[in-house]
PDB file of C-alpha atoms in Angstrom:
ATOM      1  CA  VAL A   1      -0.048   0.075   0.140  1.00 96.00           C
ATOM      2  CA  GLN A   2       1.262   3.454  -1.005  1.00 97.00           C
ATOM      3  CA  LEU A   3      -0.095   7.016  -0.984  1.00 98.00           C
ATOM      4  CA  VAL A   4       2.309   9.384  -2.467  1.00 98.00           C
ATOM      5  CA  GLU A   5       1.805  13.191  -2.237  1.00 98.00           C
ATOM      6  CA  SER A   6       3.045  15.711  -4.704  1.00 98.00           C
ATOM      7  CA  GLY A   7       2.799  19.127  -5.808  1.00 98.00           C
ATOM      8  CA  GLY A   8       3.925  21.196  -2.743  1.00 98.00           C
ATOM      9  CA  GLY A   9       6.271  24.181  -2.851  1.00 97.00           C
ATOM     10  CA  VAL A  10       6.762  27.836  -1.955  1.00 98.00           C
ATOM     11  CA  VAL A  11       3.736  30.101  -3.137  1.00 98.00           C
ATOM     12  CA  GLN A  12       3.133  33.710  -2.499  1.00 98.00           C
ATOM     13  CA  PRO A  13      -0.138  34.712  -0.404  1.00 98.00           C
ATOM     14  CA  GLY A  14      -3.169  35.011  -2.663  1.00 98.00           C
ATOM     15  CA  ARG A  15      -1.912  32.332  -5.264  1.00 98.00           C
ATOM     16  CA  SER A  16      -3.060  28.825  -5.898  1.00 98.00           C
ATOM     17  CA  LEU A  17      -1.496  25.503  -5.617  1.00 98.00           C
ATOM     18  CA  ARG A  18      -2.761  21.917  -6.473  1.00 98.00           C
ATOM     19  CA  LEU A  19      -1.661  19.017  -4.639  1.00 98.00           C
ATOM     20  CA  SER A  20      -2.100  15.419  -5.838  1.00 98.00           C
ATOM     21  CA  CYS A  21      -2.046  12.041  -3.978  1.00 98.00           C
ATOM     22  CA  ALA A  22      -1.430   8.615  -6.052  1.00 98.00           C
ATOM     23  CA  GLY A  23      -2.770   5.546  -4.413  1.00 98.00           C
ATOM     24  CA  SER A  24      -1.211   2.022  -5.316  1.00 97.00           C
ATOM     25  CA  GLY A  25      -1.436  -1.470  -4.067  1.00 97.00           C
ATOM     26  CA  PHE A  26      -5.054  -1.509  -2.960  1.00 97.00           C
ATOM     27  CA  THR A  27      -8.420  -1.129  -4.671  1.00 97.00           C
ATOM     28  CA  PHE A  28      -8.592   2.681  -4.984  1.00 96.00           C
ATOM     29  CA  THR A  29     -12.175   3.123  -5.681  1.00 95.00           C
ATOM     30  CA  THR A  30     -13.434   1.280  -2.332  1.00 95.00           C
ATOM     31  CA  TYR A  31     -11.790   3.926  -0.289  1.00 96.00           C
ATOM     32  CA  ALA A  32     -12.794   7.429   0.952  1.00 96.00           C
ATOM     33  CA  PHE A  33      -9.922   9.848   1.026  1.00 97.00           C
ATOM     34  CA  HIS A  34      -8.985  12.908   3.203  1.00 97.00           C
ATOM     35  CA  TRP A  35      -6.300  15.617   3.347  1.00 98.00           C
ATOM     36  CA  VAL A  36      -4.793  16.441   6.780  1.00 98.00           C
ATOM     37  CA  ARG A  37      -2.309  19.038   7.447  1.00 98.00           C
ATOM     38  CA  GLN A  38       0.305  19.896  10.148  1.00 98.00           C
ATOM     39  CA  ALA A  39       1.827  23.096  10.460  1.00 97.00           C
ATOM     40  CA  PRO A  40       5.377  23.235  11.742  1.00 95.00           C
ATOM     41  CA  GLY A  41       5.634  22.247  15.431  1.00 94.00           C
ATOM     42  CA  LYS A  42       1.782  21.873  15.755  1.00 96.00           C
ATOM     43  CA  GLY A  43      -0.886  19.199  15.757  1.00 96.00           C
ATOM     44  CA  LEU A  44      -2.949  17.737  13.160  1.00 98.00           C
ATOM     45  CA  GLU A  45      -5.648  19.506  11.336  1.00 98.00           C
ATOM     46  CA  TRP A  46      -8.441  17.742   9.243  1.00 97.00           C
ATOM     47  CA  VAL A  47      -8.640  19.713   5.903  1.00 98.00           C
ATOM     48  CA  ALA A  48     -10.954  18.011   3.440  1.00 97.00           C
ATOM     49  CA  SER A  49     -12.503  14.540   2.705  1.00 96.00           C
ATOM     50  CA  ILE A  50     -14.111  12.945  -0.465  1.00 96.00           C
ATOM     51  CA  SER A  51     -16.225   9.907  -0.277  1.00 95.00           C
ATOM     52  CA  SER A  52     -15.636   6.687  -2.294  1.00 91.00           C
ATOM     53  CA  ASP A  53     -18.551   7.159  -4.532  1.00 82.00           C
ATOM     54  CA  LEU A  54     -21.000   9.940  -5.620  1.00 76.00           C
ATOM     55  CA  PRO A  55     -18.795  11.865  -4.349  1.00 79.00           C
ATOM     56  CA  ASP A  56     -19.649  13.600  -1.407  1.00 93.00           C
ATOM     57  CA  LYS A  57     -17.247  16.125  -0.097  1.00 95.00           C
ATOM     58  CA  TRP A  58     -16.581  17.800   3.183  1.00 94.00           C
ATOM     59  CA  TYR A  59     -14.408  20.597   4.197  1.00 96.00           C
ATOM     60  CA  ALA A  60     -12.940  22.123   7.553  1.00 96.00           C
ATOM     61  CA  ASP A  61     -14.379  25.642   8.062  1.00 95.00           C
ATOM     62  CA  SER A  62     -10.863  27.250   7.722  1.00 97.00           C
ATOM     63  CA  VAL A  63     -10.553  26.057   4.029  1.00 98.00           C
ATOM     64  CA  LYS A  64     -14.263  26.066   2.798  1.00 97.00           C
ATOM     65  CA  GLY A  65     -14.698  28.148  -0.259  1.00 98.00           C
ATOM     66  CA  ARG A  66     -11.028  28.228  -1.160  1.00 98.00           C
ATOM     67  CA  PHE A  67      -9.995  24.585  -1.254  1.00 98.00           C
ATOM     68  CA  ASN A  68     -11.753  21.862  -3.604  1.00 98.00           C
ATOM     69  CA  VAL A  69     -11.100  18.246  -3.298  1.00 98.00           C
ATOM     70  CA  SER A  70     -11.545  15.907  -6.052  1.00 97.00           C
ATOM     71  CA  ARG A  71     -10.724  12.365  -7.243  1.00 96.00           C
ATOM     72  CA  ASP A  72      -9.767  10.601 -10.565  1.00 96.00           C
ATOM     73  CA  ASN A  73     -10.328   7.011 -10.078  1.00 95.00           C
ATOM     74  CA  SER A  74      -8.883   6.059 -13.401  1.00 95.00           C
ATOM     75  CA  ARG A  75      -5.629   7.629 -12.285  1.00 97.00           C
ATOM     76  CA  ASN A  76      -5.911   6.168  -8.660  1.00 97.00           C
ATOM     77  CA  THR A  77      -5.312   9.942  -7.775  1.00 98.00           C
ATOM     78  CA  ILE A  78      -6.909  12.519  -5.611  1.00 98.00           C
ATOM     79  CA  TYR A  79      -6.359  16.238  -5.613  1.00 98.00           C
ATOM     80  CA  LEU A  80      -6.580  19.167  -3.277  1.00 98.00           C
ATOM     81  CA  GLN A  81      -7.047  22.532  -5.136  1.00 98.00           C
ATOM     82  CA  MET A  82      -5.978  25.330  -2.806  1.00 98.00           C
ATOM     83  CA  ASN A  83      -6.957  28.819  -3.748  1.00 98.00           C
ATOM     84  CA  SER A  84      -6.397  32.299  -2.113  1.00 98.00           C
ATOM     85  CA  LEU A  85      -3.640  30.793   0.072  1.00 98.00           C
ATOM     86  CA  THR A  86      -2.702  32.679   3.326  1.00 98.00           C
ATOM     87  CA  THR A  87       0.475  32.287   5.503  1.00 98.00           C
ATOM     88  CA  ASP A  88      -1.993  30.224   8.054  1.00 98.00           C
ATOM     89  CA  ASP A  89      -2.090  27.470   5.235  1.00 98.00           C
ATOM     90  CA  THR A  90       1.626  26.868   5.705  1.00 98.00           C
ATOM     91  CA  ALA A  91       2.013  23.243   6.489  1.00 98.00           C
ATOM     92  CA  LYS A  92       2.876  19.657   5.544  1.00 98.00           C
ATOM     93  CA  TYR A  93      -0.140  18.103   3.868  1.00 98.00           C
ATOM     94  CA  HIS A  94      -0.927  14.399   4.201  1.00 98.00           C
ATOM     95  CA  CYS A  95      -3.378  12.585   2.319  1.00 98.00           C
ATOM     96  CA  ALA A  96      -4.999   9.455   4.050  1.00 98.00           C
ATOM     97  CA  ARG A  97      -7.557   6.910   3.236  1.00 97.00           C
ATOM     98  CA  SER A  98     -10.412   5.451   5.307  1.00 95.00           C
ATOM     99  CA  TYR A  99     -12.645   2.332   4.390  1.00 92.00           C
ATOM    100  CA  GLY A 100     -15.965   4.083   5.256  1.00 86.00           C
ATOM    101  CA  ASP A 101     -16.486   7.876   4.362  1.00 83.00           C
ATOM    102  CA  HIS A 102     -16.735   8.739   8.081  1.00 83.00           C
ATOM    103  CA  ASP A 103     -14.296   6.037   9.634  1.00 88.00           C
ATOM    104  CA  GLY A 104     -10.905   6.818  10.834  1.00 91.00           C
ATOM    105  CA  PHE A 105      -7.785   6.767   8.556  1.00 95.00           C
ATOM    106  CA  ASP A 106      -6.094   3.512   8.301  1.00 94.00           C
ATOM    107  CA  PHE A 107      -3.176   4.687   6.160  1.00 97.00           C
ATOM    108  CA  TRP A 108      -1.491   7.810   5.582  1.00 98.00           C
ATOM    109  CA  GLY A 109       0.933   9.131   2.758  1.00 98.00           C
ATOM    110  CA  GLN A 110       4.474  11.015   4.015  1.00 97.00           C
ATOM    111  CA  GLY A 111       3.019  14.147   3.012  1.00 98.00           C
ATOM    112  CA  THR A 112       4.140  17.290   0.779  1.00 98.00           C
ATOM    113  CA  MET A 113       4.969  20.775   2.505  1.00 98.00           C
ATOM    114  CA  VAL A 114       3.379  23.868   1.278  1.00 98.00           C
ATOM    115  CA  ALA A 115       4.935  27.314   2.464  1.00 98.00           C
ATOM    116  CA  VAL A 116       3.000  30.344   1.747  1.00 98.00           C
ATOM    117  CA  SER A 117       5.301  33.392   2.054  1.00 97.00           C
ATOM    118  CA  SER A 118       6.033  36.642   0.203  1.00 93.00           C
TER     119      SER A 118
ATOM    120  CA  SER B   1     -16.839  24.149  16.467  1.00 89.00           C
ATOM    121  CA  TYR B   2     -16.171  20.734  17.984  1.00 94.00           C
ATOM    122  CA  GLU B   3     -13.024  20.241  19.882  1.00 96.00           C
ATOM    123  CA  MET B   4     -11.354  17.248  21.646  1.00 98.00           C
ATOM    124  CA  THR B   5      -8.773  17.910  24.549  1.00 98.00           C
ATOM    125  CA  GLN B   6      -5.471  15.953  25.086  1.00 98.00           C
ATOM    126  CA  PRO B   7      -2.666  16.544  27.688  1.00 98.00           C
ATOM    127  CA  PRO B   8       0.227  18.320  26.173  1.00 98.00           C
ATOM    128  CA  SER B   9       2.559  15.725  27.636  1.00 98.00           C
ATOM    129  CA  VAL B  10       2.965  12.485  29.499  1.00 98.00           C
ATOM    130  CA  SER B  11       6.242  10.982  30.804  1.00 98.00           C
ATOM    131  CA  VAL B  12       6.923   7.586  32.136  1.00 98.00           C
ATOM    132  CA  SER B  13       9.845   5.247  32.860  1.00 97.00           C
ATOM    133  CA  PRO B  14      10.468   2.269  30.726  1.00 97.00           C
ATOM    134  CA  GLY B  15       8.257  -0.611  31.880  1.00 97.00           C
ATOM    135  CA  GLN B  16       5.720   1.571  33.333  1.00 98.00           C
ATOM    136  CA  THR B  17       2.235   2.238  32.112  1.00 98.00           C
ATOM    137  CA  ALA B  18       1.324   5.143  30.153  1.00 98.00           C
ATOM    138  CA  ARG B  19      -2.054   6.480  29.794  1.00 98.00           C
ATOM    139  CA  ILE B  20      -3.110   9.190  27.326  1.00 98.00           C
ATOM    140  CA  THR B  21      -6.668  10.818  27.521  1.00 98.00           C
ATOM    141  CA  CYS B  22      -8.699  12.462  24.982  1.00 98.00           C
ATOM    142  CA  SER B  23     -11.877  14.387  25.974  1.00 98.00           C
ATOM    143  CA  GLY B  24     -14.681  15.172  23.635  1.00 98.00           C
ATOM    144  CA  ASP B  25     -18.494  15.798  24.097  1.00 97.00           C
ATOM    145  CA  ALA B  26     -19.355  13.319  21.278  1.00 97.00           C
ATOM    146  CA  LEU B  27     -17.168  10.461  22.420  1.00 98.00           C
ATOM    147  CA  PRO B  28     -20.226   8.682  23.958  1.00 97.00           C
ATOM    148  CA  ASP B  29     -21.652   8.342  20.560  1.00 96.00           C
ATOM    149  CA  LYS B  30     -18.562   8.507  18.310  1.00 97.00           C
ATOM    150  CA  TYR B  31     -15.558   6.189  18.001  1.00 97.00           C
ATOM    151  CA  ALA B  32     -12.182   7.255  18.810  1.00 98.00           C
ATOM    152  CA  TYR B  33      -9.027   6.575  16.910  1.00 98.00           C
ATOM    153  CA  TRP B  34      -5.425   7.058  17.732  1.00 98.00           C
ATOM    154  CA  TYR B  35      -2.480   7.703  15.695  1.00 98.00           C
ATOM    155  CA  GLN B  36       1.374   7.650  16.647  1.00 98.00           C
ATOM    156  CA  GLN B  37       3.578  10.133  15.136  1.00 98.00           C
ATOM    157  CA  LYS B  38       7.342   9.815  15.365  1.00 97.00           C
ATOM    158  CA  SER B  39       9.468  12.587  14.502  1.00 94.00           C
ATOM    159  CA  GLY B  40       9.643  13.448  10.851  1.00 92.00           C
ATOM    160  CA  GLN B  41       7.213  10.503   9.913  1.00 95.00           C
ATOM    161  CA  ALA B  42       3.600   9.955   8.918  1.00 96.00           C
ATOM    162  CA  PRO B  43       1.035   9.196  11.602  1.00 97.00           C
ATOM    163  CA  VAL B  44       0.438   5.582  11.993  1.00 97.00           C
ATOM    164  CA  LEU B  45      -3.051   3.886  13.380  1.00 97.00           C
ATOM    165  CA  VAL B  46      -2.344   2.128  16.451  1.00 98.00           C
ATOM    166  CA  MET B  47      -6.127   2.011  17.746  1.00 98.00           C
ATOM    167  CA  PHE B  48      -9.455   1.970  15.901  1.00 97.00           C
ATOM    168  CA  GLU B  49     -13.001   2.187  17.040  1.00 97.00           C
ATOM    169  CA  ASP B  50     -12.033   2.879  20.573  1.00 98.00           C
ATOM    170  CA  SER B  51     -10.162  -0.523  21.641  1.00 98.00           C
ATOM    171  CA  LYS B  52      -9.417  -2.331  18.295  1.00 97.00           C
ATOM    172  CA  ARG B  53      -5.661  -2.890  17.600  1.00 97.00           C
ATOM    173  CA  PRO B  54      -4.560  -3.023  13.873  1.00 96.00           C
ATOM    174  CA  SER B  55      -2.470  -6.046  13.039  1.00 95.00           C
ATOM    175  CA  GLY B  56       1.138  -5.340  13.626  1.00 96.00           C
ATOM    176  CA  ILE B  57       0.714  -3.129  16.742  1.00 98.00           C
ATOM    177  CA  PRO B  58       2.135  -4.478  20.065  1.00 98.00           C
ATOM    178  CA  GLU B  59      -0.294  -6.055  22.377  1.00 98.00           C
ATOM    179  CA  ARG B  60       1.050  -3.435  24.904  1.00 98.00           C
ATOM    180  CA  PHE B  61      -1.184  -0.851  23.335  1.00 98.00           C
ATOM    181  CA  SER B  62      -4.849  -0.987  24.412  1.00 98.00           C
ATOM    182  CA  GLY B  63      -7.815   1.433  24.077  1.00 98.00           C
ATOM    183  CA  SER B  64     -10.912   2.311  25.926  1.00 98.00           C
ATOM    184  CA  SER B  65     -13.702   4.855  26.284  1.00 98.00           C
ATOM    185  CA  SER B  66     -16.049   5.710  28.892  1.00 97.00           C
ATOM    186  CA  GLY B  67     -18.523   8.548  28.790  1.00 97.00           C
ATOM    187  CA  THR B  68     -16.661  11.708  27.268  1.00 98.00           C
ATOM    188  CA  VAL B  69     -13.123  10.340  27.719  1.00 98.00           C
ATOM    189  CA  ALA B  70     -11.177   7.889  25.539  1.00 98.00           C
ATOM    190  CA  THR B  71      -7.907   6.484  26.847  1.00 98.00           C
ATOM    191  CA  LEU B  72      -4.935   4.990  25.152  1.00 98.00           C
ATOM    192  CA  THR B  73      -3.015   2.810  27.366  1.00 98.00           C
ATOM    193  CA  ILE B  74       0.512   1.474  26.758  1.00 98.00           C
ATOM    194  CA  SER B  75       1.443  -1.192  29.306  1.00 98.00           C
ATOM    195  CA  GLY B  76       5.045  -1.566  29.809  1.00 96.00           C
ATOM    196  CA  ALA B  77       6.125   1.314  27.768  1.00 98.00           C
ATOM    197  CA  GLN B  78       9.214   1.001  25.762  1.00 97.00           C
ATOM    198  CA  VAL B  79      11.804   3.688  24.586  1.00 97.00           C
ATOM    199  CA  GLU B  80      10.567   3.087  21.048  1.00 97.00           C
ATOM    200  CA  ASP B  81       7.159   4.103  22.004  1.00 98.00           C
ATOM    201  CA  GLU B  82       8.233   7.715  22.454  1.00 98.00           C
ATOM    202  CA  ALA B  83       6.380   9.707  19.859  1.00 98.00           C
ATOM    203  CA  ASP B  84       3.419  12.241  19.686  1.00 98.00           C
ATOM    204  CA  TYR B  85       0.090  10.616  20.045  1.00 98.00           C
ATOM    205  CA  HIS B  86      -3.033  11.871  18.508  1.00 98.00           C
ATOM    206  CA  CYS B  87      -6.942  11.113  18.973  1.00 98.00           C
ATOM    207  CA  TYR B  88      -9.360  11.529  16.252  1.00 98.00           C
ATOM    208  CA  SER B  89     -13.087  11.328  16.122  1.00 97.00           C
ATOM    209  CA  THR B  90     -16.008  13.444  14.678  1.00 95.00           C
ATOM    210  CA  ASP B  91     -18.815  15.507  16.072  1.00 94.00           C
ATOM    211  CA  ARG B  92     -22.137  14.055  16.589  1.00 94.00           C
ATOM    212  CA  SER B  93     -23.335  14.735  12.878  1.00 92.00           C
ATOM    213  CA  GLY B  94     -20.077  12.791  11.618  1.00 89.00           C
ATOM    214  CA  LEU B  95     -19.430  15.666   9.390  1.00 87.00           C
ATOM    215  CA  GLN B  96     -16.922  17.592  11.327  1.00 91.00           C
ATOM    216  CA  ARG B  97     -13.675  15.570  11.608  1.00 94.00           C
ATOM    217  CA  VAL B  98     -11.401  16.564  14.552  1.00 96.00           C
ATOM    218  CA  PHE B  99      -8.069  15.677  16.181  1.00 97.00           C
ATOM    219  CA  GLY B 100      -7.117  16.237  19.645  1.00 98.00           C
ATOM    220  CA  GLY B 101      -4.018  18.652  20.078  1.00 97.00           C
ATOM    221  CA  GLY B 102      -1.784  15.680  20.515  1.00 98.00           C
ATOM    222  CA  THR B 103       0.159  14.284  23.565  1.00 98.00           C
ATOM    223  CA  LYS B 104       3.938  13.920  23.574  1.00 98.00           C
ATOM    224  CA  LEU B 105       4.960  10.773  25.244  1.00 98.00           C
ATOM    225  CA  THR B 106       8.368  10.620  26.812  1.00 98.00           C
ATOM    226  CA  VAL B 107       9.737   7.309  28.092  1.00 97.00           C
ATOM    227  CA  ILE B 108      12.939   8.077  30.152  1.00 92.00           C
TER     228      ILE B 108
END
């Protein structure tokens, strides 16, 4: 099982960035996926989730209206489109999977770092 | 918004029992999950649905939940158990997903 995030980097405030998370070694379509971030020296913060089908999406209040989560089952990949970035969005972003839409996460990727700075 | 509370730090000697608590108003109705995160690494699931241990997690790890408090217990803590531990659950609606603030476990 692997979840590999990519797309992080340094970006100016107000700009956009798109993160990707590629899954392998399991049946991608049967899982819900989540983005969780961790600012330097801080705890974990749930950011967004996307269900295994339909798909339904859920967002933390801190990113609602700015971030969009999506999935491409043909590529076994989920995405996080991040718009109107602020310095508060600086963090390592992990993707994680869960078997049920509202279950806890049973496997995490190593994460990709996003730094918002002028 | 929904919040869960953990102690910032817990310290034990090797071989002692470490207990890490997580308080949340919705815990009587929602499962707690626990994650171990060692420095620079991704979190690892060590307990799910309050008290179920994933395969590969040592038997010294156990979990319980009573009322508004979930507890992760490490019986006979080892030096390699030093890590940050994060609890996770949801609010009663299931829509807001929340982590506790994390607890730094020191085994010295």
